Amino acid sequence: MILDLHAHSIKSDDGRAKVQNYCQWIRAREIPVDGFVLTEHRQFDLESDYSALAEEFGLCILKGSEVETEYGHVLVFGVTKALTEEFDFSDIHLPLARVIEACAKHNAVPVPCHPGRRRVGMTAHIEEYGIPEGVRIVEIYNGGSRGDEDAIAQTMATEQSYLGIGGSDAHIVSHIGRCATRFPAPIASEGELVEALQGDQFEAITYRED
Amino acid sequence: MEDWPDIDELRERFLNHVFDEQTFSISADSCAGFAVACGELAPCFTDPEHPDFQAPPTFPSTFRTHHHRPPDFPQILGLGMDAGKAVHSYKPIRPEQELTTKTHLHDVYQKTGRSGRMIFVVSRMEVFDAHGELLAAADARQVVRERPTS
């Protein structure tokens, strides 16, 4: 099972892709992913139901979030309504420790994303704030990375013994599936994704050729 | 870092209050000219003689306000730029009909990115016909980002 764990739709202020168009693109271009997770910026989309699209295209479409902390941006998988009430998802100054603590309380999984990215990646803030406690997984392949940003992320992951995931960080249709994560077993729900991420049997993959 | 205003306070004070209102009409020539300039080919947008002639859906993005922001809206220090426009089209806009636009701040929010912290200000112009029916809403988004430190 291969899932792109990091994608944005028009629900995000800078997203330009409709979910249906992601599905059409994956099928038309035979992108080798079985689904994707919508990680909208600074919010959790409680309203949208993509089950009909998922069925029509034979894809797994899940929902998560991307929040902003003093260590940069963090993907959150397994978001529930109760978790959204633990902290303000729109706050760009969230303490990472608080996000990690709330995720632990509500059985969600936090994953610092594009950690090699300037200003909004975890490595940029370690010198100032130190190694954060409670981080277990980071995104080591990000489809929007430039230059050596992924290499910086991978070096940090190796040094800190973090597990790695991949996600496209797609904001436009043609970027979906550029990076992804391979799981050994099928995943059909946010709960199953959380369970898989709480294990260690997954592997970050990239289809980028540059 | 710039001394930036409190976003929650801005939202509390300024969102959803109309700060600009205008009444006017548009000409068939201006609609057709805009459509042609956009590369539109459908006669209902390019031919004023067409029985269903109407302004192209994005035409409200050309409507101007007298004020970009509420008069007492604080200056946000930083590098400002246009961050895009969007039009929600609900009903056709016909030439020569009386139109009234009412503009309010729809959203103020902040985010972080490669270039640092940014504040986005979204003003929404709603376009009504003479009966008060909502025809379209045009969002204009401006971003102010903090100045680079080096």
Short mmCIF file of C-alpha atoms in Angstrom, two decimals:
data_model
loop_
_atom_site.label_atom_id
_atom_site.label_comp_id
_atom_site.label_asym_id
_atom_site.label_seq_id
_atom_site.Cartn_x
_atom_site.Cartn_y
_atom_site.Cartn_z
CA MET A 1 0.00 0.00 0.00
CA ILE A 2 1.51 3.29 -1.06
CA LEU A 3 0.08 6.54 0.29
CA ASP A 4 1.09 10.11 -0.40
CA LEU A 5 0.94 11.40 3.17
CA HIS A 6 1.09 15.12 2.46
CA ALA A 7 -1.26 16.92 0.05
CA HIS A 8 -3.31 20.12 0.01
CA SER A 9 -6.57 20.81 -1.74
CA ILE A 10 -8.41 24.09 -2.36
CA LYS A 11 -9.43 23.88 1.30
CA SER A 12 -5.98 25.28 2.03
CA ASP A 13 -5.51 28.97 1.28
CA ASP A 14 -2.65 28.23 -1.10
CA GLY A 15 -4.01 24.97 -2.51
CA ARG A 16 -5.02 25.07 -6.17
CA ALA A 17 -6.14 21.49 -6.68
CA LYS A 18 -9.55 19.95 -6.26
CA VAL A 19 -9.59 16.50 -4.71
CA GLN A 20 -11.43 15.12 -7.72
CA ASN A 21 -8.67 16.42 -9.99
CA TYR A 22 -6.02 14.67 -7.88
CA CYS A 23 -7.94 11.44 -8.37
CA GLN A 24 -8.29 11.99 -12.11
CA TRP A 25 -4.59 12.80 -12.44
CA ILE A 26 -3.50 9.73 -10.50
CA ARG A 27 -5.56 7.47 -12.72
CA ALA A 28 -4.86 9.25 -16.02
CA ARG A 29 -1.11 9.37 -15.41
CA GLU A 30 -0.99 6.01 -13.65
CA ILE A 31 0.76 7.55 -10.65
CA PRO A 32 1.89 4.60 -8.50
CA VAL A 33 0.06 5.50 -5.31
CA ASP A 34 -3.01 3.90 -3.78
CA GLY A 35 -4.24 7.09 -2.16
CA PHE A 36 -3.31 10.26 -0.35
CA VAL A 37 -3.87 12.18 2.86
CA LEU A 38 -5.22 15.74 2.73
CA THR A 39 -3.22 17.70 5.28
CA GLU A 40 -4.78 21.14 5.01
CA HIS A 41 -2.88 24.09 6.46
CA ARG A 42 -3.77 25.25 9.98
CA GLN A 43 -7.11 23.48 10.09
CA PHE A 44 -8.82 20.12 10.10
CA ASP A 45 -11.53 19.68 7.53
CA LEU A 46 -14.35 18.15 9.54
CA GLU A 47 -16.96 18.71 6.83
CA SER A 48 -15.77 17.11 3.62
CA ASP A 49 -16.65 13.53 2.81
CA TYR A 50 -14.54 12.08 0.02
CA SER A 51 -15.84 8.51 0.30
CA ALA A 52 -17.76 8.70 -3.00
CA LEU A 53 -14.65 9.93 -4.83
CA ALA A 54 -12.57 7.27 -3.15
CA GLU A 55 -14.95 4.59 -4.32
CA GLU A 56 -15.27 5.99 -7.84
CA PHE A 57 -11.51 6.09 -8.37
CA GLY A 58 -10.54 3.14 -6.21
CA LEU A 59 -8.30 5.31 -4.05
CA CYS A 60 -7.84 5.73 -0.33
CA ILE A 61 -8.50 9.37 0.58
CA LEU A 62 -7.81 10.29 4.19
CA LYS A 63 -7.68 13.53 6.13
CA GLY A 64 -5.05 14.99 8.45
CA SER A 65 -3.67 18.44 9.09
CA GLU A 66 -0.52 20.56 8.90
CA VAL A 67 -0.04 22.88 11.85
CA GLU A 68 2.66 25.44 12.61
CA THR A 69 4.95 25.36 15.64
CA GLU A 70 8.12 27.02 16.85
CA TYR A 71 9.96 24.08 15.25
CA GLY A 72 8.24 24.59 11.90
CA HIS A 73 5.37 22.78 10.26
CA VAL A 74 4.04 19.49 11.61
CA LEU A 75 1.73 16.98 9.98
CA VAL A 76 -0.87 15.46 12.25
CA PHE A 77 -2.47 12.12 11.41
CA GLY A 78 -5.50 10.73 13.21
CA VAL A 79 -7.12 14.08 13.92
CA THR A 80 -10.45 13.88 15.72
CA LYS A 81 -12.91 16.56 16.75
CA ALA A 82 -11.68 16.15 20.29
CA LEU A 83 -8.12 16.83 19.20
CA THR A 84 -9.21 19.99 17.38
CA GLU A 85 -10.51 21.24 20.70
CA GLU A 86 -7.16 20.69 22.45
CA PHE A 87 -5.41 23.55 20.66
CA ASP A 88 -6.07 26.22 18.06
CA PHE A 89 -5.05 24.73 14.72
CA SER A 90 -4.88 28.21 13.16
CA ASP A 91 -2.27 29.44 15.66
CA ILE A 92 1.12 29.77 13.95
CA HIS A 93 2.94 29.84 17.28
CA LEU A 94 1.91 26.47 18.66
CA PRO A 95 4.43 24.90 21.03
CA LEU A 96 5.53 21.60 19.49
CA ALA A 97 5.49 19.99 22.92
CA ARG A 98 1.83 20.85 23.27
CA VAL A 99 1.00 19.38 19.88
CA ILE A 100 2.90 16.18 20.72
CA GLU A 101 1.21 15.92 24.11
CA ALA A 102 -2.26 16.44 22.62
CA CYS A 103 -1.57 13.89 19.89
CA ALA A 104 -0.51 11.33 22.50
CA LYS A 105 -3.69 11.99 24.48
CA HIS A 106 -5.92 11.53 21.42
CA ASN A 107 -4.05 8.71 19.70
CA ALA A 108 -2.82 10.86 16.84
CA VAL A 109 0.62 10.94 15.26
CA PRO A 110 2.65 14.16 14.83
CA VAL A 111 5.28 14.26 12.09
CA PRO A 112 7.46 17.33 11.53
CA CYS A 113 7.42 17.90 7.80
CA HIS A 114 10.04 19.26 5.39
CA PRO A 115 12.43 19.45 8.38
CA GLY A 116 15.28 20.57 6.13
CA ARG A 117 13.41 23.63 4.94
CA ARG A 118 14.56 27.10 5.88
CA ARG A 119 12.44 28.81 8.55
CA VAL A 120 9.62 26.26 8.55
CA GLY A 121 11.64 23.07 9.04
CA MET A 122 12.69 21.50 12.32
CA THR A 123 16.44 21.55 11.72
CA ALA A 124 16.38 25.32 11.35
CA HIS A 125 15.24 25.67 14.95
CA ILE A 126 17.19 22.95 16.77
CA GLU A 127 20.12 25.24 17.48
CA GLU A 128 17.81 27.73 19.17
CA TYR A 129 15.44 25.37 20.95
CA GLY A 130 17.37 22.10 21.20
CA ILE A 131 16.30 18.61 20.16
CA PRO A 132 12.55 18.36 20.83
CA GLU A 133 11.29 15.53 22.97
CA GLY A 134 8.69 13.13 21.65
CA VAL A 135 9.47 13.29 17.94
CA ARG A 136 9.58 9.79 16.49
CA ILE A 137 8.95 10.30 12.78
CA VAL A 138 9.89 13.07 10.36
CA GLU A 139 9.21 13.60 6.68
CA ILE A 140 12.39 12.75 4.80
CA TYR A 141 11.03 13.00 1.26
CA ASN A 142 8.99 16.09 0.49
CA GLY A 143 7.84 16.76 -3.05
CA GLY A 144 8.29 20.50 -2.61
CA SER A 145 11.86 20.35 -1.32
CA ARG A 146 14.50 22.40 -3.04
CA GLY A 147 18.24 21.90 -3.22
CA ASP A 148 19.56 19.89 -0.31
CA GLU A 149 16.50 20.23 1.94
CA ASP A 150 15.66 16.51 1.79
CA ALA A 151 19.29 15.58 2.37
CA ILE A 152 19.34 17.77 5.48
CA ALA A 153 16.18 16.03 6.68
CA GLN A 154 17.61 12.58 6.06
CA THR A 155 20.85 13.40 7.85
CA MET A 156 18.93 14.64 10.87
CA ALA A 157 16.68 11.56 10.82
CA THR A 158 19.72 9.30 10.78
CA GLU A 159 21.46 11.19 13.58
CA GLN A 160 18.37 11.24 15.79
CA SER A 161 17.17 7.72 14.83
CA TYR A 162 13.87 9.05 13.53
CA LEU A 163 11.67 7.01 11.23
CA GLY A 164 10.92 8.62 7.87
CA ILE A 165 7.86 9.16 5.73
CA GLY A 166 7.37 10.70 2.31
CA GLY A 167 4.71 13.05 0.97
CA SER A 168 4.36 15.19 -2.12
CA ASP A 169 3.26 18.40 -0.37
CA ALA A 170 1.19 18.85 -3.52
CA HIS A 171 -0.64 22.13 -3.95
CA ILE A 172 -1.29 21.64 -7.65
CA VAL A 173 -2.64 18.58 -9.41
CA SER A 174 0.51 17.51 -11.25
CA HIS A 175 2.52 17.25 -8.02
CA ILE A 176 0.43 14.56 -6.34
CA GLY A 177 2.33 11.37 -5.65
CA ARG A 178 5.82 12.78 -6.22
CA CYS A 179 6.82 11.33 -2.85
CA ALA A 180 4.96 8.80 -0.74
CA THR A 181 5.16 6.16 1.94
CA ARG A 182 4.97 2.40 1.46
CA PHE A 183 3.15 0.29 4.03
CA PRO A 184 3.16 -3.52 4.13
CA ALA A 185 -0.60 -3.87 4.71
CA PRO A 186 -3.71 -2.15 3.33
CA ILE A 187 -4.90 1.04 5.02
CA ALA A 188 -8.49 2.19 4.70
CA SER A 189 -9.02 4.69 7.48
CA GLU A 190 -7.31 7.33 9.56
CA GLY A 191 -7.29 4.88 12.45
CA GLU A 192 -5.47 2.24 10.42
CA LEU A 193 -2.98 4.87 9.26
CA VAL A 194 -2.28 5.84 12.87
CA GLU A 195 -1.82 2.20 13.78
CA ALA A 196 0.61 1.70 10.93
CA LEU A 197 2.59 4.82 11.85
CA GLN A 198 2.75 3.71 15.46
CA GLY A 199 4.65 0.68 14.20
CA ASP A 200 7.86 0.85 12.24
CA GLN A 201 7.04 -1.06 9.08
CA PHE A 202 6.90 1.76 6.57
CA GLU A 203 9.29 3.27 4.11
CA ALA A 204 9.57 6.71 2.54
CA ILE A 205 9.81 6.66 -1.25
CA THR A 206 10.30 9.28 -3.90
CA TYR A 207 9.42 9.36 -7.57
CA ARG A 208 11.14 12.66 -8.17
CA GLU A 209 13.78 12.46 -10.86
CA ASP A 210 15.49 15.78 -10.19
CA MET B 1 11.09 41.28 13.38
CA GLU B 2 8.51 43.91 12.52
CA ASP B 3 6.15 45.13 15.20
CA TRP B 4 3.04 43.45 13.82
CA PRO B 5 -0.52 43.89 15.01
CA ASP B 6 -2.43 41.27 16.94
CA ILE B 7 -4.34 39.19 14.39
CA ASP B 8 -7.16 38.22 16.74
CA GLU B 9 -7.72 41.87 17.55
CA LEU B 10 -7.77 42.80 13.86
CA ARG B 11 -10.29 40.08 13.16
CA GLU B 12 -12.47 41.14 16.05
CA ARG B 13 -12.44 44.79 15.04
CA PHE B 14 -12.64 44.68 11.27
CA LEU B 15 -14.12 41.49 9.81
CA ASN B 16 -17.51 41.62 8.13
CA HIS B 17 -18.09 45.38 8.38
CA VAL B 18 -18.86 47.04 5.03
CA PHE B 19 -16.35 49.84 4.42
CA ASP B 20 -17.01 50.65 0.78
CA GLU B 21 -20.24 50.85 -1.20
CA GLN B 22 -20.80 51.97 -4.78
CA THR B 23 -23.59 51.91 -7.35
CA PHE B 24 -22.90 51.92 -11.08
CA SER B 25 -23.60 50.12 -14.32
CA ILE B 26 -21.32 48.49 -16.87
CA SER B 27 -21.37 48.77 -20.65
CA ALA B 28 -21.72 45.94 -23.12
CA ASP B 29 -18.51 47.05 -24.81
CA SER B 30 -16.48 46.83 -21.60
CA CYS B 31 -17.81 43.30 -20.93
CA ALA B 32 -17.11 42.10 -24.46
CA GLY B 33 -13.69 43.78 -24.52
CA PHE B 34 -12.69 42.10 -21.26
CA ALA B 35 -13.89 38.73 -22.55
CA VAL B 36 -11.91 39.04 -25.76
CA ALA B 37 -8.82 40.17 -23.85
CA CYS B 38 -9.12 37.04 -21.69
CA GLY B 39 -9.24 34.83 -24.77
CA GLU B 40 -12.89 33.98 -24.29
CA LEU B 41 -14.55 32.49 -27.37
CA ALA B 42 -18.14 31.87 -26.28
CA PRO B 43 -20.47 34.33 -28.07
CA CYS B 44 -22.55 34.85 -24.93
CA PHE B 45 -19.50 36.70 -23.53
CA THR B 46 -18.05 38.27 -26.68
CA ASP B 47 -21.07 39.23 -28.80
CA PRO B 48 -23.31 41.98 -27.35
CA GLU B 49 -26.03 40.92 -29.80
CA HIS B 50 -26.16 37.40 -28.38
CA PRO B 51 -29.53 36.74 -26.68
CA ASP B 52 -27.80 35.55 -23.49
CA PHE B 53 -25.03 38.15 -23.51
CA GLN B 54 -23.47 38.65 -20.08
CA ALA B 55 -20.22 39.65 -18.45
CA PRO B 56 -17.63 36.87 -18.14
CA PRO B 57 -17.63 35.35 -14.65
CA THR B 58 -14.29 36.93 -13.71
CA PHE B 59 -15.37 40.43 -14.75
CA PRO B 60 -16.12 41.56 -11.15
CA SER B 61 -12.37 41.33 -10.47
CA THR B 62 -12.09 44.57 -12.47
CA PHE B 63 -14.47 46.50 -10.20
CA ARG B 64 -12.64 49.05 -8.08
CA THR B 65 -13.31 50.24 -4.56
CA HIS B 66 -12.77 53.77 -3.27
CA HIS B 67 -11.03 52.31 -0.21
CA HIS B 68 -8.88 49.18 -0.16
CA ARG B 69 -9.28 48.72 3.57
CA PRO B 70 -11.33 50.24 6.39
CA PRO B 71 -10.16 53.80 7.04
CA ASP B 72 -8.85 53.04 10.54
CA PHE B 73 -7.16 49.78 9.60
CA PRO B 74 -3.58 49.88 10.92
CA GLN B 75 -0.61 49.87 8.63
CA ILE B 76 1.16 46.53 8.62
CA LEU B 77 4.90 47.04 8.26
CA GLY B 78 6.64 44.72 5.84
CA LEU B 79 6.77 43.83 2.18
CA GLY B 80 3.29 43.98 0.69
CA MET B 81 2.13 42.49 -2.56
CA ASP B 82 -0.91 41.20 -4.37
CA ALA B 83 -1.69 37.62 -3.39
CA GLY B 84 -4.34 36.82 -5.96
CA LYS B 85 -7.99 37.26 -6.73
CA ALA B 86 -10.94 34.91 -6.84
CA VAL B 87 -14.49 35.38 -8.03
CA HIS B 88 -17.51 33.42 -6.89
CA SER B 89 -20.17 33.75 -9.58
CA TYR B 90 -23.79 33.17 -8.59
CA LYS B 91 -25.94 34.78 -11.30
CA PRO B 92 -25.21 36.43 -14.67
CA ILE B 93 -24.20 40.07 -14.65
CA ARG B 94 -25.82 41.90 -17.56
CA PRO B 95 -24.68 45.19 -19.08
CA GLU B 96 -26.58 48.36 -18.31
CA GLN B 97 -28.24 46.92 -15.19
CA GLU B 98 -27.73 48.83 -11.96
CA LEU B 99 -25.10 47.17 -9.78
CA THR B 100 -24.21 47.86 -6.19
CA THR B 101 -20.96 46.65 -4.67
CA LYS B 102 -20.43 46.33 -0.94
CA THR B 103 -16.96 45.52 0.31
CA HIS B 104 -15.89 44.15 3.66
CA LEU B 105 -12.85 42.47 5.12
CA HIS B 106 -13.54 38.78 4.81
CA ASP B 107 -10.46 37.33 6.48
CA VAL B 108 -7.21 38.27 8.15
CA TYR B 109 -4.81 35.47 8.96
CA GLN B 110 -1.15 34.70 9.26
CA LYS B 111 1.08 31.86 8.22
CA THR B 112 4.74 30.97 8.01
CA GLY B 113 6.70 29.91 4.97
CA ARG B 114 10.19 29.81 3.50
CA SER B 115 10.18 33.59 3.36
CA GLY B 116 9.15 34.00 6.99
CA ARG B 117 5.97 35.20 8.64
CA MET B 118 3.18 36.59 6.51
CA ILE B 119 -0.13 38.30 7.14
CA PHE B 120 -2.90 37.91 4.57
CA VAL B 121 -5.76 40.39 4.29
CA VAL B 122 -8.72 39.28 2.20
CA SER B 123 -11.32 41.86 1.17
CA ARG B 124 -14.55 40.61 -0.36
CA MET B 125 -16.63 42.73 -2.72
CA GLU B 126 -20.18 41.50 -3.08
CA VAL B 127 -22.08 42.52 -6.21
CA PHE B 128 -25.85 42.97 -6.00
CA ASP B 129 -28.47 43.83 -8.60
CA ALA B 130 -31.13 46.53 -8.13
CA HIS B 131 -33.33 44.01 -6.27
CA GLY B 132 -30.61 43.21 -3.77
CA GLU B 133 -29.88 39.79 -5.23
CA LEU B 134 -26.29 38.62 -4.85
CA LEU B 135 -24.73 38.14 -8.28
CA ALA B 136 -21.08 37.61 -7.46
CA ALA B 137 -18.39 38.00 -4.84
CA ALA B 138 -14.85 39.01 -5.71
CA ASP B 139 -12.05 38.34 -3.24
CA ALA B 140 -8.84 40.38 -3.37
CA ARG B 141 -6.01 38.95 -1.28
CA GLN B 142 -3.02 40.97 -0.17
CA VAL B 143 -0.02 39.62 1.68
CA VAL B 144 2.49 41.45 3.84
CA ARG B 145 5.59 39.49 4.70
CA GLU B 146 8.22 40.40 7.21
CA ARG B 147 11.33 41.99 5.82
CA PRO B 148 14.34 39.70 5.46
CA THR B 149 16.73 40.08 8.37
CA SER B 150 19.82 39.72 6.20
#
